[in-house]
mmCIF file of C-alpha atoms in Angstrom:
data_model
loop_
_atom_site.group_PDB
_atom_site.id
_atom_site.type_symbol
_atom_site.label_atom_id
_atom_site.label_comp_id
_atom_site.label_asym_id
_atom_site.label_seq_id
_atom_site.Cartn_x
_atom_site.Cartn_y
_atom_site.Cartn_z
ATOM 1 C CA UNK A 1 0.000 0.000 0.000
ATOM 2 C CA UNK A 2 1.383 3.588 -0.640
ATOM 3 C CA UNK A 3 0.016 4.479 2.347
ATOM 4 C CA UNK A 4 3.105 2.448 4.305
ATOM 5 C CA UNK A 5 5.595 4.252 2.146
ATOM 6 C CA UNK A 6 7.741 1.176 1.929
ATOM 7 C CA UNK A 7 7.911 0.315 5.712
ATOM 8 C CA UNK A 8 11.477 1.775 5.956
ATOM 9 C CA UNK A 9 12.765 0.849 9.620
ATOM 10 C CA UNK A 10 12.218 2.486 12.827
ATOM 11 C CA UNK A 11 9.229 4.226 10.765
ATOM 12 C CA UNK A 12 6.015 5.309 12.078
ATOM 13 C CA UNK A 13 4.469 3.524 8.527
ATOM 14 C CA UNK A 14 6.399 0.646 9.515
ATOM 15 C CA UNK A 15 5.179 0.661 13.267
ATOM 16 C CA UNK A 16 1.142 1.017 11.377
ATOM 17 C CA UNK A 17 2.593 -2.961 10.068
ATOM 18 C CA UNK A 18 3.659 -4.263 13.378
ATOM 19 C CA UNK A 19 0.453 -2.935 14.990
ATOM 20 C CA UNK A 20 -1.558 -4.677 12.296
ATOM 21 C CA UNK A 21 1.042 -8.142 12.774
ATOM 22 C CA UNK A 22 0.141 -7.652 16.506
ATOM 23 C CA UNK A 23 -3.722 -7.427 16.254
ATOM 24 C CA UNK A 24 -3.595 -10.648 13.770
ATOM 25 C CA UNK A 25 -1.533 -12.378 16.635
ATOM 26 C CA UNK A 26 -3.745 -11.044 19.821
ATOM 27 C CA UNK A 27 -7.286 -12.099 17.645
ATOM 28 C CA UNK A 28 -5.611 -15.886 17.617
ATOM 29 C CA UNK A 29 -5.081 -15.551 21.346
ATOM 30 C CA UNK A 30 -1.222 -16.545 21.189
ATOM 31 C CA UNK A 31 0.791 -15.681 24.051
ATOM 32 C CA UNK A 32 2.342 -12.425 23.950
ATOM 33 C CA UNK A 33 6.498 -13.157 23.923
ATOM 34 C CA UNK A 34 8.243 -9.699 22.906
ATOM 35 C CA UNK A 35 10.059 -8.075 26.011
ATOM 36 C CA UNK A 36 8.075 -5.867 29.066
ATOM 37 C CA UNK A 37 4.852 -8.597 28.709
ATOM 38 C CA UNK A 38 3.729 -7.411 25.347
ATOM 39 C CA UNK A 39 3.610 -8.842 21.468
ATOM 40 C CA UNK A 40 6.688 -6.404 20.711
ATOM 41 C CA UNK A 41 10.099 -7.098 21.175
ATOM 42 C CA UNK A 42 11.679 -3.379 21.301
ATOM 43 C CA UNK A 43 15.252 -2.865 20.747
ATOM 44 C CA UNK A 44 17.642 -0.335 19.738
ATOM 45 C CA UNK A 45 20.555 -0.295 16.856
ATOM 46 C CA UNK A 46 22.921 2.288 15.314
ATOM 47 C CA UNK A 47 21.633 2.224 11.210
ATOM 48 C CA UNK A 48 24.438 2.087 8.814
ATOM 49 C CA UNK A 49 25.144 4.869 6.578
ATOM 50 C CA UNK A 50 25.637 2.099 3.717
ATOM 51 C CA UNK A 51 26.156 -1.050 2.686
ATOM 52 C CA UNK A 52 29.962 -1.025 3.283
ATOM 53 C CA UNK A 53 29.188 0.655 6.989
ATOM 54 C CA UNK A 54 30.077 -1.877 9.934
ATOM 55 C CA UNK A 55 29.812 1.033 12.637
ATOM 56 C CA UNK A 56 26.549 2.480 12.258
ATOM 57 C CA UNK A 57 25.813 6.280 13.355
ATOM 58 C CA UNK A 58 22.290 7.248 13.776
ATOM 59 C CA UNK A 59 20.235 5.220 16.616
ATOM 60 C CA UNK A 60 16.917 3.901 15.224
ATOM 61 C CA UNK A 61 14.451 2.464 17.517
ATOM 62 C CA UNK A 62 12.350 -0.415 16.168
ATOM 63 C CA UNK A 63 9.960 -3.581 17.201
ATOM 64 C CA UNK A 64 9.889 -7.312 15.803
ATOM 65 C CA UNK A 65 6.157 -9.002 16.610
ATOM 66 C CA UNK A 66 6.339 -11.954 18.427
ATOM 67 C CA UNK A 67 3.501 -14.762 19.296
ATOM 68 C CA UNK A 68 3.781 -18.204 21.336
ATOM 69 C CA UNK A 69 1.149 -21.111 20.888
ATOM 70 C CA UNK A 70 2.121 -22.999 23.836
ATOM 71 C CA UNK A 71 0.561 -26.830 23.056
ATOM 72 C CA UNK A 72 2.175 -27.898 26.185
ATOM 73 C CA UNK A 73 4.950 -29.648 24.345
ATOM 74 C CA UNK A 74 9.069 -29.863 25.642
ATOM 75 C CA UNK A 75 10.250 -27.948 22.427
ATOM 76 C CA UNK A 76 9.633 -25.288 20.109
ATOM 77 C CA UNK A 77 9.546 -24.608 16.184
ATOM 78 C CA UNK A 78 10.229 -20.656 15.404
ATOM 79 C CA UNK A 79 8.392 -19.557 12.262
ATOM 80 C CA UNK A 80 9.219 -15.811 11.390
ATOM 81 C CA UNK A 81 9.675 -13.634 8.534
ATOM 82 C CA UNK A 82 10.888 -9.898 7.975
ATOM 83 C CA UNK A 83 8.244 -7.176 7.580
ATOM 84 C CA UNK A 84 10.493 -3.735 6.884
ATOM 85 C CA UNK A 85 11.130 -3.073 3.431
ATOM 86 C CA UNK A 86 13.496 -0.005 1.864
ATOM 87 C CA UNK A 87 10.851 2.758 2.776
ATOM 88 C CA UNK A 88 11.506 5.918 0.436
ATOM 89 C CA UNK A 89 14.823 4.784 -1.143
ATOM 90 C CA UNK A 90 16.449 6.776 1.350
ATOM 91 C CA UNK A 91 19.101 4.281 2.817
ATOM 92 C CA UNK A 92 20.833 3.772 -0.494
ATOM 93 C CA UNK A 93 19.997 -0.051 -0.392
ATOM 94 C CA UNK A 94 17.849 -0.117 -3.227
ATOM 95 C CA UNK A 95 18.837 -1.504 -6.622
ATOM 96 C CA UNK A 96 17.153 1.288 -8.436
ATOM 97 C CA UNK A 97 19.554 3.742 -9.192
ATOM 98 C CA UNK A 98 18.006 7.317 -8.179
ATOM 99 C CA UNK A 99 15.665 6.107 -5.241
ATOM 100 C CA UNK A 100 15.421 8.811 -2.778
ATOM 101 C CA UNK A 101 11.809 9.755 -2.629
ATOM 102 C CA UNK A 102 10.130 6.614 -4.288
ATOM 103 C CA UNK A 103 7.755 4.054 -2.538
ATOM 104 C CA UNK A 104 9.576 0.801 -2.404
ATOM 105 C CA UNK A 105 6.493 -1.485 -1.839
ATOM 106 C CA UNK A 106 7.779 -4.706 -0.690
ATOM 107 C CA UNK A 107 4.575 -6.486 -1.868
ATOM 108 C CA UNK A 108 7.285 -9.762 -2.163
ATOM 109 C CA UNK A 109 10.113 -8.787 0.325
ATOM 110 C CA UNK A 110 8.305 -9.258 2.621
ATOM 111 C CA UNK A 111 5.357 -8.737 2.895
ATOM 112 C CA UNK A 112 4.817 -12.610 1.261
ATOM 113 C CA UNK A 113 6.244 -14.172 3.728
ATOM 114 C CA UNK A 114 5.061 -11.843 6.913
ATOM 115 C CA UNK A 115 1.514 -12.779 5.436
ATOM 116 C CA UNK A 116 2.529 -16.655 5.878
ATOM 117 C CA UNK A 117 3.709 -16.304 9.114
ATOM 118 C CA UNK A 118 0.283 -14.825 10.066
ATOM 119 C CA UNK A 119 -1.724 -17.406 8.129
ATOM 120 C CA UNK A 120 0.753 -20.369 9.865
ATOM 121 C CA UNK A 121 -0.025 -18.668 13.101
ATOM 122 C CA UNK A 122 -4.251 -18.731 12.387
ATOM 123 C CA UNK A 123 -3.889 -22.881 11.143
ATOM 124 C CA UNK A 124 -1.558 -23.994 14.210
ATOM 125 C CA UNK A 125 -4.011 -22.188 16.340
ATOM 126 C CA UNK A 126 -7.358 -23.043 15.038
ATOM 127 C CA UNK A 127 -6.830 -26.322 13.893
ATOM 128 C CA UNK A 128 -8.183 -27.909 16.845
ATOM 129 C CA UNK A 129 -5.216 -30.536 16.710
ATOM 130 C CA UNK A 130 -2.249 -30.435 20.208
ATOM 131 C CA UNK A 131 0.517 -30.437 17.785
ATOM 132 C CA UNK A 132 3.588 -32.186 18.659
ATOM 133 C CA UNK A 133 5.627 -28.655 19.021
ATOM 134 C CA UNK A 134 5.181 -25.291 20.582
ATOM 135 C CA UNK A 135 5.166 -22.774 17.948
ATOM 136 C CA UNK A 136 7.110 -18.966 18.336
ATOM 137 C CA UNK A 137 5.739 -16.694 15.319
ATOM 138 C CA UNK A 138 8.112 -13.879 14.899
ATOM 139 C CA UNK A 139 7.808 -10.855 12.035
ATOM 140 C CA UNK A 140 11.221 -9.518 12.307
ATOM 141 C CA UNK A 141 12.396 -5.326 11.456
ATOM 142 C CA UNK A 142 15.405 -4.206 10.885
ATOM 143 C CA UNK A 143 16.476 -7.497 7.742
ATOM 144 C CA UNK A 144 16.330 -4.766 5.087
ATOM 145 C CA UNK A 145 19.729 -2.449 7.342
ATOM 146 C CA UNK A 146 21.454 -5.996 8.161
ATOM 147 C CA UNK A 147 19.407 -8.718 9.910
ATOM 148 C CA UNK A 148 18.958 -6.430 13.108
ATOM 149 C CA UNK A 149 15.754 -7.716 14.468
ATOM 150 C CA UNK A 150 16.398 -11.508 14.434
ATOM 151 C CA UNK A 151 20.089 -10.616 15.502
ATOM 152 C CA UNK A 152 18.594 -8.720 18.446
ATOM 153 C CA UNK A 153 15.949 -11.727 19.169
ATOM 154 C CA UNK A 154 18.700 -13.710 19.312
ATOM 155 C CA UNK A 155 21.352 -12.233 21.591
ATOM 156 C CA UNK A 156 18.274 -12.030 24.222
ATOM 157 C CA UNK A 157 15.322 -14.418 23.317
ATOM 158 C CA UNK A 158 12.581 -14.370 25.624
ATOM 159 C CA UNK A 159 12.334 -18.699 25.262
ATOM 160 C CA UNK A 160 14.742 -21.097 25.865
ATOM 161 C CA UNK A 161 16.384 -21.660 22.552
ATOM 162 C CA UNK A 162 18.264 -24.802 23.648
ATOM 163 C CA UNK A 163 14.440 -26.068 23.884
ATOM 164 C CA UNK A 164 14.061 -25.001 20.055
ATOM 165 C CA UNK A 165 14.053 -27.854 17.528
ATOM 166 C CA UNK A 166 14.437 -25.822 14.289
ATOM 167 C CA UNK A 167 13.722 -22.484 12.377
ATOM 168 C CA UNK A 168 11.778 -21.681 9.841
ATOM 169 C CA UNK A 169 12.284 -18.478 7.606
ATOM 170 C CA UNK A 170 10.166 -17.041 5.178
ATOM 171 C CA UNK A 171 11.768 -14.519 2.617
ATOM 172 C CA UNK A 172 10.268 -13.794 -0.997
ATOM 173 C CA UNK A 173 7.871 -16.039 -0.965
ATOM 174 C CA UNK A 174 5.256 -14.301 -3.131
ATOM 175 C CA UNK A 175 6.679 -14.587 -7.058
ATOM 176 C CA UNK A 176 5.993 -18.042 -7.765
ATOM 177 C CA UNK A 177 6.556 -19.418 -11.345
ATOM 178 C CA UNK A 178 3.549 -20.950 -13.105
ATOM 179 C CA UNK A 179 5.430 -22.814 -15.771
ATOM 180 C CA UNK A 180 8.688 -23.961 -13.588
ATOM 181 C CA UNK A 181 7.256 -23.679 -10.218
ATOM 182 C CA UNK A 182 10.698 -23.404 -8.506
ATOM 183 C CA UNK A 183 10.935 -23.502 -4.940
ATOM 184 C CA UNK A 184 13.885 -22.606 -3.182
ATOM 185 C CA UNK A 185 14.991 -24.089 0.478
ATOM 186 C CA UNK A 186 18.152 -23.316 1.733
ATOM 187 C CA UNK A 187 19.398 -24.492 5.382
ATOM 188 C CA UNK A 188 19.421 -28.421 4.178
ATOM 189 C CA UNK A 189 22.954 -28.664 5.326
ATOM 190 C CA UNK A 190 21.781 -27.908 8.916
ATOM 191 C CA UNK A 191 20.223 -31.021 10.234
ATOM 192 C CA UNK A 192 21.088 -34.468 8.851
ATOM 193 C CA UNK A 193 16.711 -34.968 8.052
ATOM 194 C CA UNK A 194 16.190 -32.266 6.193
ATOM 195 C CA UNK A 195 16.711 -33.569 2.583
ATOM 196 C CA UNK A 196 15.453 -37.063 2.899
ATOM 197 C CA UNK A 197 12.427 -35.578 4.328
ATOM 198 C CA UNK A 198 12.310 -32.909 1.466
ATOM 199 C CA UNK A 199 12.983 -35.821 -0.978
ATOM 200 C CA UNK A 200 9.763 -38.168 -0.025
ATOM 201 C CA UNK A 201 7.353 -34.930 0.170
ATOM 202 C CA UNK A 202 4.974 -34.824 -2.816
ATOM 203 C CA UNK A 203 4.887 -31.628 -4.291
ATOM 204 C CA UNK A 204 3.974 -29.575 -7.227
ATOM 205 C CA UNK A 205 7.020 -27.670 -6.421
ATOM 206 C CA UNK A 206 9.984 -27.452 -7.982
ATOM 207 C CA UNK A 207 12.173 -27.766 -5.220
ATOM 208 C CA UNK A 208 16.224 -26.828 -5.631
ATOM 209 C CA UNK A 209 18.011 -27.287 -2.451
ATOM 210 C CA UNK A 210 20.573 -25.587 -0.670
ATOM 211 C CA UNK A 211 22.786 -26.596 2.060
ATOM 212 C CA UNK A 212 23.788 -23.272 3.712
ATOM 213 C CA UNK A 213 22.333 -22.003 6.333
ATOM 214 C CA UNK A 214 24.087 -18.488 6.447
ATOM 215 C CA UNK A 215 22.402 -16.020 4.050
ATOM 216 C CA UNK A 216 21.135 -13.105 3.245
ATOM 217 C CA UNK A 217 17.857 -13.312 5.427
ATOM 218 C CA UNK A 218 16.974 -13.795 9.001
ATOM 219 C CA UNK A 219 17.251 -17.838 9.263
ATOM 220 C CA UNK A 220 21.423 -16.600 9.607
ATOM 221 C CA UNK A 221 20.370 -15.420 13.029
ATOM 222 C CA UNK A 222 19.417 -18.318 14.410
ATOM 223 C CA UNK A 223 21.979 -20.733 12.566
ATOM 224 C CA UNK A 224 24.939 -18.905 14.236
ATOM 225 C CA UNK A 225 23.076 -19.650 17.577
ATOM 226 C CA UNK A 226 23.354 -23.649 16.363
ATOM 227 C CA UNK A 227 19.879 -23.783 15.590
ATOM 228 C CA UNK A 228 18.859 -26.041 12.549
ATOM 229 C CA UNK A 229 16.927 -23.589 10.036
ATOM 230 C CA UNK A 230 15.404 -23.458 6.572
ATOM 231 C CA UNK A 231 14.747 -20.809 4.064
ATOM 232 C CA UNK A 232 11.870 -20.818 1.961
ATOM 233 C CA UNK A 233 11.976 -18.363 -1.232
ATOM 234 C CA UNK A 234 10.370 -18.421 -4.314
ATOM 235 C CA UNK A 235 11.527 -14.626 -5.164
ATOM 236 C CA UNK A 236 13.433 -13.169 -7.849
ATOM 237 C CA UNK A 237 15.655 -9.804 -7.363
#
């Protein structure tokens, strides 16, 4: 929508997202698990200047969205996704060469994949099934500057993540071929059942796998904190 302006970080358009995220969320009654007993998790990070920028200067506030189903089980599957996009062009991370001033939509990155973390979160929770797993729904900020929000999660989770069984990451999931019908999963390398599980699922998918689990999304987060993790993406830059 152009009235989110791109949902550029630490932005009050981006904040309208998470406050929509967290009304889906609190409507499925799942258990609020940001920080200070709420659905956000609030953090703070100094936004690069660019893409070659490892120090940062300006402090930007911002909020990932974060939901527990708790089915009473000993561990946990993390589902999450990134919601910011590149706002107004103004963070020089776009790939279109004069885009200060222009609505970056994000209708695919991510806005895909924050809608199937929300539609995960309303068929765990309404299926009237005690699934073997707890589930933690997360919509991540901050991806679009340098993974911040699942980095942040990370270095201070609010569940036990040597409880968590794997991670599941969402990223571009909204440009799906009709003719090849190529699905990508990266992460296969990071538990020994992912690809002869992969291999015996019927699907109409095209499925090409990848074995790393660092990347450019927020499944690196939670790899580098020995978690398995997979990426789904069907996207093209």
């Amino acid at each position: 929508s152009d009235k989110l302006k791109g949902r550029g970080t630490g932005t009050q358009d981006e904040l309208t997202e998470a406050n929509y995220i967290r009304t889906n969320f609190s409507d499925l009654k799942l258990e609020p698990k940001g920080n200070s007993n709420s659905y956000y998790y609030s953090y703070t990070f100094k936004k690069p200047n660019d893409a070659h920028d490892t120090i940062g200067g300006e402090v930007v506030s911002a909020v990932d969205v974060v939901g527990y189903l708790d089915n009473g089980a000993e561990n946990t599957v993390v589902i999450g996704a990134h919601f910011d996009h590149l706002g107004m062009g103004y963070d020089h991370n776009s790939l279109d060469p004069n885009p200060e001033g222009k609505i970056h939509h994000g209708a695919d990155d991510n806005a895909s994949g924050t809608a199937g973390v929300i539609e995960l979160a309303r068929y765990f929770s309404q299926n009237k099934r005690k699934e073997k797993f707890n589930f933690l729904f997360i919509c991540f900020s901050g991806e679009e500057l340098g993974l911040f929000g699942s980095k942040k999660f990370c270095e201070n989770p609010t569940i036990d993540f040597s409880k968590v069984n794997y991670m599941i990451n969402m990223d571009m999931i909204g440009r799906l071929n009709d003719s090849t019908k190529k699905l990508v999963i990266y992460g296969v390398g990071t538990a020994p059942d992912w690809v002869p599980l992969i291999d015996k699922t019927e699907t109409d998918f095209n499925i090409k796998k990848d074995s790393a689990g660092i990347g450019a999304s927020d499944q690196t987060s939670f790899y580098l904190k020995d978690i398995p993790v997979l990426h789904f993406f069907t996207g093209q830059h």
